[in-house]
Coordinates of C-alpha atoms in Angstrom, one line a residue:
X1 CA 161.2 121.7 133.4
X2 CA 164.7 120.4 133.7
X3 CA 167.1 120.3 130.8
X4 CA 166.8 116.5 130.7
X5 CA 163.0 116.6 130.7
X6 CA 163.1 119.1 127.8
X7 CA 165.3 116.7 125.8
X8 CA 163.0 113.8 126.5
X9 CA 159.9 115.9 125.5
X10 CA 161.7 117.0 122.3
X11 CA 162.5 113.5 121.2
X12 CA 159.1 112.2 122.2
X13 CA 157.4 114.8 120.1
X14 CA 159.8 114.2 117.2
X15 CA 159.0 110.4 117.3
X16 CA 155.3 111.2 117.3
X17 CA 155.6 113.5 114.3
X18 CA 157.7 111.0 112.4
X19 CA 155.2 108.2 113.2
X20 CA 152.4 110.5 111.9
X21 CA 154.3 111.3 108.7
X22 CA 155.2 107.6 108.1
X23 CA 151.7 106.6 109.0
X24 CA 150.4 108.7 106.1
X25 CA 152.7 107.0 103.6
X26 CA 151.0 104.2 101.6
X27 CA 153.9 101.8 101.8
X28 CA 154.0 102.1 105.6
X29 CA 150.2 101.8 105.9
X30 CA 150.3 98.6 103.8
X31 CA 153.0 97.2 106.0
X32 CA 151.8 98.2 109.4
X33 CA 148.0 98.5 108.9
X34 CA 147.0 96.3 105.9
X35 CA 143.6 97.2 104.5
X36 CA 140.8 94.9 105.8
X37 CA 137.1 94.7 105.7
X38 CA 136.1 94.8 109.4
X39 CA 132.3 94.6 109.3
X40 CA 129.4 94.0 106.8
X41 CA 125.8 94.8 107.6
X42 CA 123.2 93.5 105.0
X43 CA 119.7 95.2 105.0
X44 CA 116.5 94.1 103.3
X45 CA 114.5 97.0 102.2
X46 CA 110.8 96.3 103.1
X47 CA 109.3 98.5 100.3
X48 CA 111.4 96.9 97.5
X49 CA 112.2 93.2 97.2
X50 CA 114.9 93.5 94.5
X51 CA 117.0 96.2 96.2
X52 CA 119.4 95.7 99.1
X53 CA 121.5 98.0 101.2
X54 CA 125.0 96.9 102.4
X55 CA 127.0 98.9 105.0
X56 CA 130.7 98.1 104.8
X57 CA 133.3 99.2 107.4
X58 CA 137.0 99.0 106.7
X59 CA 140.0 99.7 109.1
X60 CA 141.1 102.6 106.9
X61 CA 139.4 105.0 104.6
X62 CA 138.9 103.2 101.2
X63 CA 136.6 102.9 98.3
X64 CA 134.4 99.8 98.1
X65 CA 132.1 97.9 95.8
X66 CA 130.3 94.5 95.8
X67 CA 130.7 91.6 93.4
X68 CA 127.5 89.4 93.4
X69 CA 126.2 86.5 91.3
X70 CA 123.5 83.9 91.3
X71 CA 124.4 80.6 92.9
X72 CA 125.7 78.3 90.2
X73 CA 125.5 81.3 87.8
X74 CA 128.3 82.3 85.4
X75 CA 127.8 86.1 85.2
X76 CA 129.1 88.4 87.9
X77 CA 127.4 91.7 88.6
X78 CA 128.8 94.8 90.3
X79 CA 127.5 97.7 92.4
X80 CA 128.7 101.3 91.9
X81 CA 132.1 102.2 93.5
X82 CA 131.7 104.2 96.7
X83 CA 133.5 107.3 97.8
X84 CA 136.5 107.0 100.1
X85 CA 135.4 106.5 103.7
X86 CA 135.7 104.1 106.6
X87 CA 132.0 103.3 106.5
X88 CA 130.4 103.0 103.0
X89 CA 126.8 102.3 102.0
X90 CA 126.4 100.2 98.8
X91 CA 123.2 99.3 97.0
X92 CA 122.5 96.0 95.1
X93 CA 120.1 97.1 92.3
X94 CA 120.1 94.4 89.7
X95 CA 118.5 91.1 90.8
X96 CA 115.6 88.8 89.9
X97 CA 112.9 87.4 92.3
X98 CA 113.1 84.1 94.1
X99 CA 116.8 83.6 93.5
X100 CA 119.8 82.7 95.6
X101 CA 122.8 85.0 95.4
X102 CA 126.4 85.2 96.8
X103 CA 128.4 88.4 97.2
X104 CA 131.7 89.6 98.5
X105 CA 133.0 93.1 99.3
X106 CA 136.0 94.5 97.5
X107 CA 137.8 97.4 99.2
X108 CA 140.4 99.5 97.4
X109 CA 142.9 102.1 98.6
X110 CA 145.3 103.1 95.8
X111 CA 146.7 99.8 94.4
X112 CA 145.8 98.0 97.7
X113 CA 142.9 95.6 97.5
X114 CA 141.1 93.7 100.3
X115 CA 138.3 91.2 99.9
X116 CA 135.7 89.9 102.4
X117 CA 134.5 86.4 102.7
X118 CA 131.6 85.3 100.5
X119 CA 128.1 85.9 101.9
X120 CA 124.7 84.8 100.7
X121 CA 121.3 86.4 100.3
X122 CA 117.9 85.4 98.7
X123 CA 115.4 87.5 96.8
X124 CA 111.6 87.0 97.4
X125 CA 108.6 87.2 95.2
X126 CA 107.6 90.7 94.0
X127 CA 104.0 91.8 94.8
X128 CA 104.1 95.6 94.3
X129 CA 102.6 97.1 91.2
X130 CA 104.4 94.9 88.7
X131 CA 102.8 92.9 85.9
X132 CA 104.1 89.7 84.2
X133 CA 106.3 89.9 81.1
X134 CA 106.3 86.7 79.1
X135 CA 108.8 86.1 76.3
X136 CA 106.6 84.6 73.7
X137 CA 109.2 84.3 70.9
X138 CA 112.8 85.0 70.1
X139 CA 114.4 84.2 66.8
X140 CA 117.2 81.7 67.5
X141 CA 119.6 83.7 65.3
X142 CA 118.8 86.9 67.2
X143 CA 118.8 85.5 70.8
X144 CA 122.6 86.1 71.2
X145 CA 122.2 89.8 70.4
X146 CA 119.7 90.3 73.2
X147 CA 121.9 89.0 76.0
X148 CA 122.8 91.8 78.4
X149 CA 120.1 94.2 77.2
X150 CA 117.7 95.9 79.6
X151 CA 114.5 97.8 79.0
X152 CA 112.6 100.5 80.9
X153 CA 108.8 100.6 80.9
X154 CA 106.0 101.6 83.3
X155 CA 102.6 100.7 84.7
X156 CA 100.1 103.5 84.2
X157 CA 97.3 102.1 86.4
X158 CA 97.2 102.5 90.2
X159 CA 99.3 101.5 92.0
X160 CA 101.9 102.3 89.4
X161 CA 105.5 101.4 88.9
X162 CA 108.7 102.1 87.0
X163 CA 110.0 98.8 85.8
X164 CA 113.3 97.6 84.2
X165 CA 113.3 94.1 82.6
X166 CA 116.0 92.0 81.0
X167 CA 115.8 90.3 77.6
X168 CA 114.0 87.3 79.1
X169 CA 111.2 89.4 80.7
X170 CA 112.6 89.1 84.2
X171 CA 112.0 92.2 86.3
X172 CA 115.4 93.3 87.6
X173 CA 114.5 96.7 89.1
X174 CA 111.3 98.5 90.0
X175 CA 110.1 101.5 91.9
X176 CA 106.4 101.4 93.0
X177 CA 104.1 104.4 93.6
X178 CA 100.6 104.7 94.9
X179 CA 99.8 106.8 91.8
X180 CA 100.1 105.6 88.2
X181 CA 103.4 106.0 86.4
X182 CA 102.3 107.6 83.1
X183 CA 105.6 107.7 81.3
X184 CA 109.3 107.0 82.1
X185 CA 112.6 108.1 80.6
X186 CA 116.1 106.8 81.2
X187 CA 118.3 109.9 81.6
X188 CA 122.0 110.5 80.7
X189 CA 122.6 110.5 84.4
X190 CA 121.5 106.8 84.9
X191 CA 118.4 107.9 86.7
X192 CA 114.7 107.4 85.9
X193 CA 112.5 110.5 85.1
X194 CA 108.8 110.1 85.2
X195 CA 105.3 111.7 85.2
X196 CA 103.1 110.3 88.0
X197 CA 99.5 110.9 88.6
X198 CA 96.1 109.5 89.6
X199 CA 94.6 107.0 87.2
X200 CA 91.7 109.3 86.6
X201 CA 93.9 111.9 85.0
X202 CA 93.4 111.3 81.3
X203 CA 95.8 111.5 78.4
X204 CA 98.8 110.0 80.2
X205 CA 98.7 113.0 82.5
X206 CA 100.0 113.5 85.9
X207 CA 100.5 116.2 88.6
X208 CA 104.1 115.3 89.5
X209 CA 107.5 115.0 87.8
X210 CA 109.8 112.8 89.7
X211 CA 113.4 111.6 89.3
X212 CA 114.9 108.7 91.2
X213 CA 118.2 107.0 91.1
X214 CA 118.7 103.2 91.1
X215 CA 118.9 103.2 94.9
X216 CA 115.4 104.7 95.1
X217 CA 116.6 108.1 96.3
X218 CA 114.3 110.9 95.0
X219 CA 116.5 113.4 93.4
X220 CA 113.7 115.8 92.1
X221 CA 110.0 116.1 92.7
X222 CA 108.0 118.9 91.1
X223 CA 104.4 119.0 92.1
X224 CA 101.5 121.0 90.7
X225 CA 100.7 123.9 93.1
X226 CA 104.2 124.0 94.5
X227 CA 106.8 126.4 93.1
X228 CA 106.6 127.1 89.4
X229 CA 104.7 124.0 88.4
X230 CA 101.2 125.5 87.8
X231 CA 99.8 123.0 85.3
X232 CA 99.6 119.2 84.9
X233 CA 102.0 117.6 82.5
X234 CA 101.4 114.6 80.2
X235 CA 102.8 112.1 77.7
X236 CA 106.5 113.1 77.8
X237 CA 109.2 114.2 80.2
X238 CA 112.9 114.4 79.3
X239 CA 116.2 116.1 79.9
X240 CA 117.8 118.3 77.2
X241 CA 121.5 118.8 76.7
X242 CA 121.6 121.8 79.0
X243 CA 120.1 119.6 81.9
X244 CA 116.7 121.3 81.7
X245 CA 113.7 119.1 82.2
X246 CA 110.9 119.6 79.6
X247 CA 107.4 118.1 79.2
X248 CA 104.1 118.4 77.5
X249 CA 101.6 120.4 79.5
X250 CA 97.8 120.9 79.5
X251 CA 96.7 124.5 78.8
X252 CA 93.4 126.3 78.3
X253 CA 92.3 129.7 77.0
X254 CA 89.1 131.6 76.6
X255 CA 87.6 132.0 73.1
X256 CA 84.4 133.4 71.7
X257 CA 82.8 130.3 70.0
X258 CA 79.4 131.9 69.5
X259 CA 79.8 132.0 65.7
X260 CA 80.1 128.2 65.6
X261 CA 77.2 127.5 68.0
X262 CA 79.1 127.9 71.2
X263 CA 79.0 130.6 73.9
X264 CA 80.7 133.9 73.8
X265 CA 82.9 133.2 76.8
X266 CA 83.9 129.6 76.1
X267 CA 87.1 127.6 76.9
X268 CA 89.3 125.5 74.7
X269 CA 91.7 123.0 76.2
X270 CA 94.9 122.4 74.3
X271 CA 98.5 121.5 74.9
X272 CA 101.8 123.2 75.4
X273 CA 105.5 122.7 76.3
X274 CA 107.0 123.6 79.6
X275 CA 110.7 123.6 80.6
X276 CA 112.1 123.7 84.1
X277 CA 115.7 123.9 85.4
X278 CA 116.8 121.2 87.9
X279 CA 115.6 123.3 90.8
X280 CA 112.1 123.4 89.4
X281 CA 112.2 127.0 88.2
X282 CA 110.2 127.5 85.0
X283 CA 112.5 128.6 82.1
X284 CA 110.1 128.7 79.2
X285 CA 106.6 127.6 78.0
X286 CA 104.7 127.5 74.8
X287 CA 101.0 126.9 73.9
X288 CA 99.3 125.7 70.7
X289 CA 96.4 128.0 71.7
X290 CA 98.6 130.9 70.7
X291 CA 99.3 129.5 67.2
X292 CA 96.1 127.8 66.0
X293 CA 92.7 129.3 65.5
X294 CA 90.0 127.0 67.0
X295 CA 87.3 128.7 64.8
X296 CA 88.9 127.0 61.8
X297 CA 87.9 123.6 63.3
X298 CA 84.3 123.0 62.2
X299 CA 84.0 120.4 65.0
X300 CA 85.5 122.6 67.8
X301 CA 82.5 122.3 70.0
X302 CA 83.1 118.5 70.0
X303 CA 86.9 118.9 70.4
X304 CA 87.2 121.8 72.8
X305 CA 87.9 119.6 75.8
X306 CA 91.0 118.1 74.2
X307 CA 91.8 120.0 71.0
X308 CA 94.3 118.4 68.6
X309 CA 95.9 116.2 71.3
X310 CA 99.6 116.5 71.6
X311 CA 101.3 113.2 72.5
X312 CA 105.0 113.7 72.3
X313 CA 107.7 116.4 72.4
X314 CA 111.4 116.1 71.6
X315 CA 114.1 118.8 71.8
X316 CA 116.8 118.7 69.2
X317 CA 120.5 119.6 69.4
X318 CA 119.8 123.2 68.3
X319 CA 117.3 123.6 71.0
X320 CA 114.1 123.6 68.9
X321 CA 111.2 121.3 69.6
X322 CA 109.3 118.6 67.7
X323 CA 105.7 118.2 68.9
X324 CA 103.3 115.5 67.6
X325 CA 99.6 116.2 67.2
X326 CA 97.6 113.0 67.0
X327 CA 94.3 114.5 65.8
X328 CA 96.0 116.6 63.1
X329 CA 98.1 113.7 61.9
X330 CA 101.0 116.2 62.0
X331 CA 104.4 116.8 63.6
X332 CA 105.4 120.4 64.1
X333 CA 108.8 122.0 64.6
X334 CA 108.8 124.8 67.1
X335 CA 111.6 127.4 67.2
X336 CA 113.2 128.2 70.5
X337 CA 113.0 130.7 72.2
X338 CA 110.6 132.6 69.8
X339 CA 108.0 129.8 69.8
X340 CA 107.4 130.3 66.1
X341 CA 106.0 127.3 64.2
X342 CA 108.8 126.6 61.6
X343 CA 107.0 123.8 59.7
X344 CA 104.2 121.3 59.9
X345 CA 104.9 117.8 58.6
X346 CA 102.1 115.4 57.7
X347 CA 98.5 115.5 56.4
X348 CA 97.9 119.0 54.9
X349 CA 101.4 120.1 56.0
X350 CA 104.3 121.9 54.4
X351 CA 105.9 118.8 52.9
X352 CA 104.2 116.9 50.0
X353 CA 103.9 113.2 50.8
X354 CA 102.9 110.2 48.8
X355 CA 99.8 108.2 49.7
X356 CA 101.8 105.4 51.3
X357 CA 103.8 108.0 53.3
X358 CA 100.8 109.6 54.9
X359 CA 100.4 108.7 58.6
X360 CA 97.7 109.0 61.2
X361 CA 97.5 109.1 65.0
X362 CA 101.3 109.0 65.3
X363 CA 103.3 108.9 68.5
X364 CA 106.8 109.5 69.8
X365 CA 108.3 111.6 67.0
X366 CA 112.1 112.1 67.5
X367 CA 115.2 112.8 65.5
X368 CA 117.8 110.0 65.0
X369 CA 121.5 110.6 65.2
X370 CA 121.8 110.6 61.4
X371 CA 119.3 113.5 61.2
X372 CA 116.3 111.5 60.0
X373 CA 112.9 111.6 61.7
X374 CA 111.3 108.5 63.3
X375 CA 107.9 107.9 64.9
X376 CA 105.2 105.3 65.4
X377 CA 102.5 105.6 62.8
X378 CA 99.6 104.2 64.8
X379 CA 97.7 104.0 61.5
X380 CA 94.3 105.0 62.8
X381 CA 92.9 105.6 59.3
X382 CA 94.2 102.5 57.7
X383 CA 94.2 100.2 60.8
X384 CA 97.8 99.4 60.1
X385 CA 100.6 100.3 62.6
X386 CA 104.0 101.1 61.2
X387 CA 107.4 102.3 62.2
X388 CA 108.3 105.0 59.7
X389 CA 111.4 107.2 59.2
X390 CA 111.8 110.2 56.9
X391 CA 114.6 112.2 55.5
X392 CA 113.6 115.9 55.5
X393 CA 115.0 118.7 53.4
X394 CA 113.8 121.5 55.6
X395 CA 115.0 124.3 53.3
X396 CA 113.2 123.0 50.1
X397 CA 110.3 121.4 52.1
X398 CA 110.7 117.9 50.6
X399 CA 110.6 114.6 52.4
X400 CA 111.2 111.0 51.4
X401 CA 110.7 107.8 53.5
X402 CA 113.9 106.3 54.6
X403 CA 112.1 103.1 55.6
X404 CA 108.5 102.0 56.3
X405 CA 108.1 99.0 58.5
X406 CA 104.5 97.6 58.7
X407 CA 103.4 95.3 61.4
X408 CA 100.8 92.5 61.2
X409 CA 97.2 93.2 61.8
X410 CA 97.4 91.5 65.2
X411 CA 99.8 94.3 66.3
X412 CA 97.5 97.3 65.3
X413 CA 97.5 99.8 68.2
X414 CA 95.2 102.8 67.6
X415 CA 96.7 104.8 70.5
X416 CA 99.8 105.2 72.7
X417 CA 103.0 103.3 72.1
X418 CA 106.4 104.1 70.5
X419 CA 109.1 102.9 68.2
X420 CA 112.9 103.4 68.4
X421 CA 115.9 102.3 66.4
X422 CA 118.0 99.7 68.2
X423 CA 120.7 99.5 65.6
X424 CA 121.0 100.2 61.9
X425 CA 118.6 97.4 61.0
X426 CA 116.3 96.6 63.9
X427 CA 113.3 98.5 65.4
X428 CA 111.8 98.2 68.9
X429 CA 108.1 98.7 69.4
X430 CA 105.9 99.3 72.4
X431 CA 102.3 98.4 71.4
X432 CA 99.9 99.3 74.1
X433 CA 96.6 97.7 73.0
X434 CA 98.1 94.3 71.9
X435 CA 100.2 94.6 75.1
X436 CA 103.3 93.6 73.3
X437 CA 106.9 94.6 73.0
X438 CA 108.4 93.7 69.6
X439 CA 111.8 93.9 67.9
X440 CA 111.7 93.5 64.1
X441 CA 114.0 93.9 61.2
X442 CA 113.3 96.7 58.6
X443 CA 111.0 94.4 56.7
X444 CA 108.8 93.8 59.7
X445 CA 109.9 90.3 60.5
X446 CA 109.5 89.7 64.3
X447 CA 112.7 88.8 66.0
X448 CA 111.6 89.2 69.6
X449 CA 108.1 89.3 71.2
X450 CA 107.4 90.0 74.8
X451 CA 103.8 89.8 76.0
X452 CA 102.9 92.2 78.8
X453 CA 100.3 91.7 81.5
X454 CA 99.8 95.4 82.0
X455 CA 99.2 98.7 80.3
X456 CA 102.5 100.1 79.2
X457 CA 102.9 103.4 77.4
X458 CA 106.5 103.4 76.3
X459 CA 109.5 101.1 76.1
X460 CA 113.2 102.2 76.1
X461 CA 116.4 100.2 75.8
X462 CA 118.7 101.5 78.5
X463 CA 122.4 101.7 78.4
X464 CA 124.6 101.5 81.6
X465 CA 122.2 99.7 83.9
X466 CA 124.5 96.7 84.3
X467 CA 127.6 98.3 85.8
X468 CA 131.2 97.3 84.8
X469 CA 133.7 96.1 87.4
X470 CA 135.3 99.2 88.9
X471 CA 139.0 99.6 88.2
X472 CA 141.8 100.4 90.6
X473 CA 141.9 104.2 91.3

């Protein structure tokens, strides 16, 4: 190559390098290639009429989200903020049926913002595994406090569904399944964890643990017979602080029941606790059949197919477990990892209780943030359902009721259900047999009543479902 040609090549290369360097500078990019939304593709998802997928293409890599709102509505909703890419997929996950919406794309690169034109879409009627929710009553002075609240529940029958409703009873999110959804839990990761199983599996039991995010993506699915899940689970599934997943499980063990009229090689079916890591590897398990003697139950031949009936489990900050036994009218504390029974609370337990503090058939025992114990007293013996909280002195084995909130006779629920503390002076109830969701004050006055056209097992208020508007990154 001639000397002149080398000089031309040198300067040509230098100009290209300089252009590349300048092209990477945000100020130059904004000047020469302003961020724009090039293309929007909107997808209806056939299996879910309240969820929509939107593909957004921008001329440069950027983060993006959607703003959307009902036509003539005042409130604006937002999707999650995407990662940085030229093509991003966003999901609309908070809508109600038979409603007209508008939306626009907001793309962001540093402090640079680009918006699309407004577009419209319409939601249709829901027909998959969802019941009706009818707001029967709300106290006028309480209605304002309910705005913006969302609740997670489930449909146990087949086909089943995870369901999120707003304070008016509108379904705003759901995930249908061919099997029944026996219990659901809103996780700290803004996902839904559930037990699913055929309707014929009794005691709120199922053969799968499943976790989905709001886009419907299955994040985890443990199945009986695959990996370490060797038993069905029931009544409860939760995350602990170490991101392990724990649940109640069915168990069975051989016993000689000949001394009480049974056979020498008989089987007693009880309950236990199982804990998995996020990959589905079993980390720990415990069984009541190792800690209670069935021969001390004079009716064991009658009870052996479902002995003492555990119906909730809760892991505390120290890693120990609370387990509720409906047929014993007791809540036990189990030491982890030894499995030792630390104490038994309730009828015939380690803590003396007054007559009005005794409970029966209780569900959903859990610790509150202030260290007190709360559960639903189904009240099977007195036919009176209550929300009841205790302060326990575990060292001296004394207990006193912090509050006792009785419900009217119309709300008696002999089985299932739960109660939770919404704030310092209101309780939320799921009452399965009356098929009602209630919020009351601590005197039992009904502030909110939702009638349910299905068979719910639990109700949770969920935080973080309605996303805030993303900020500039």
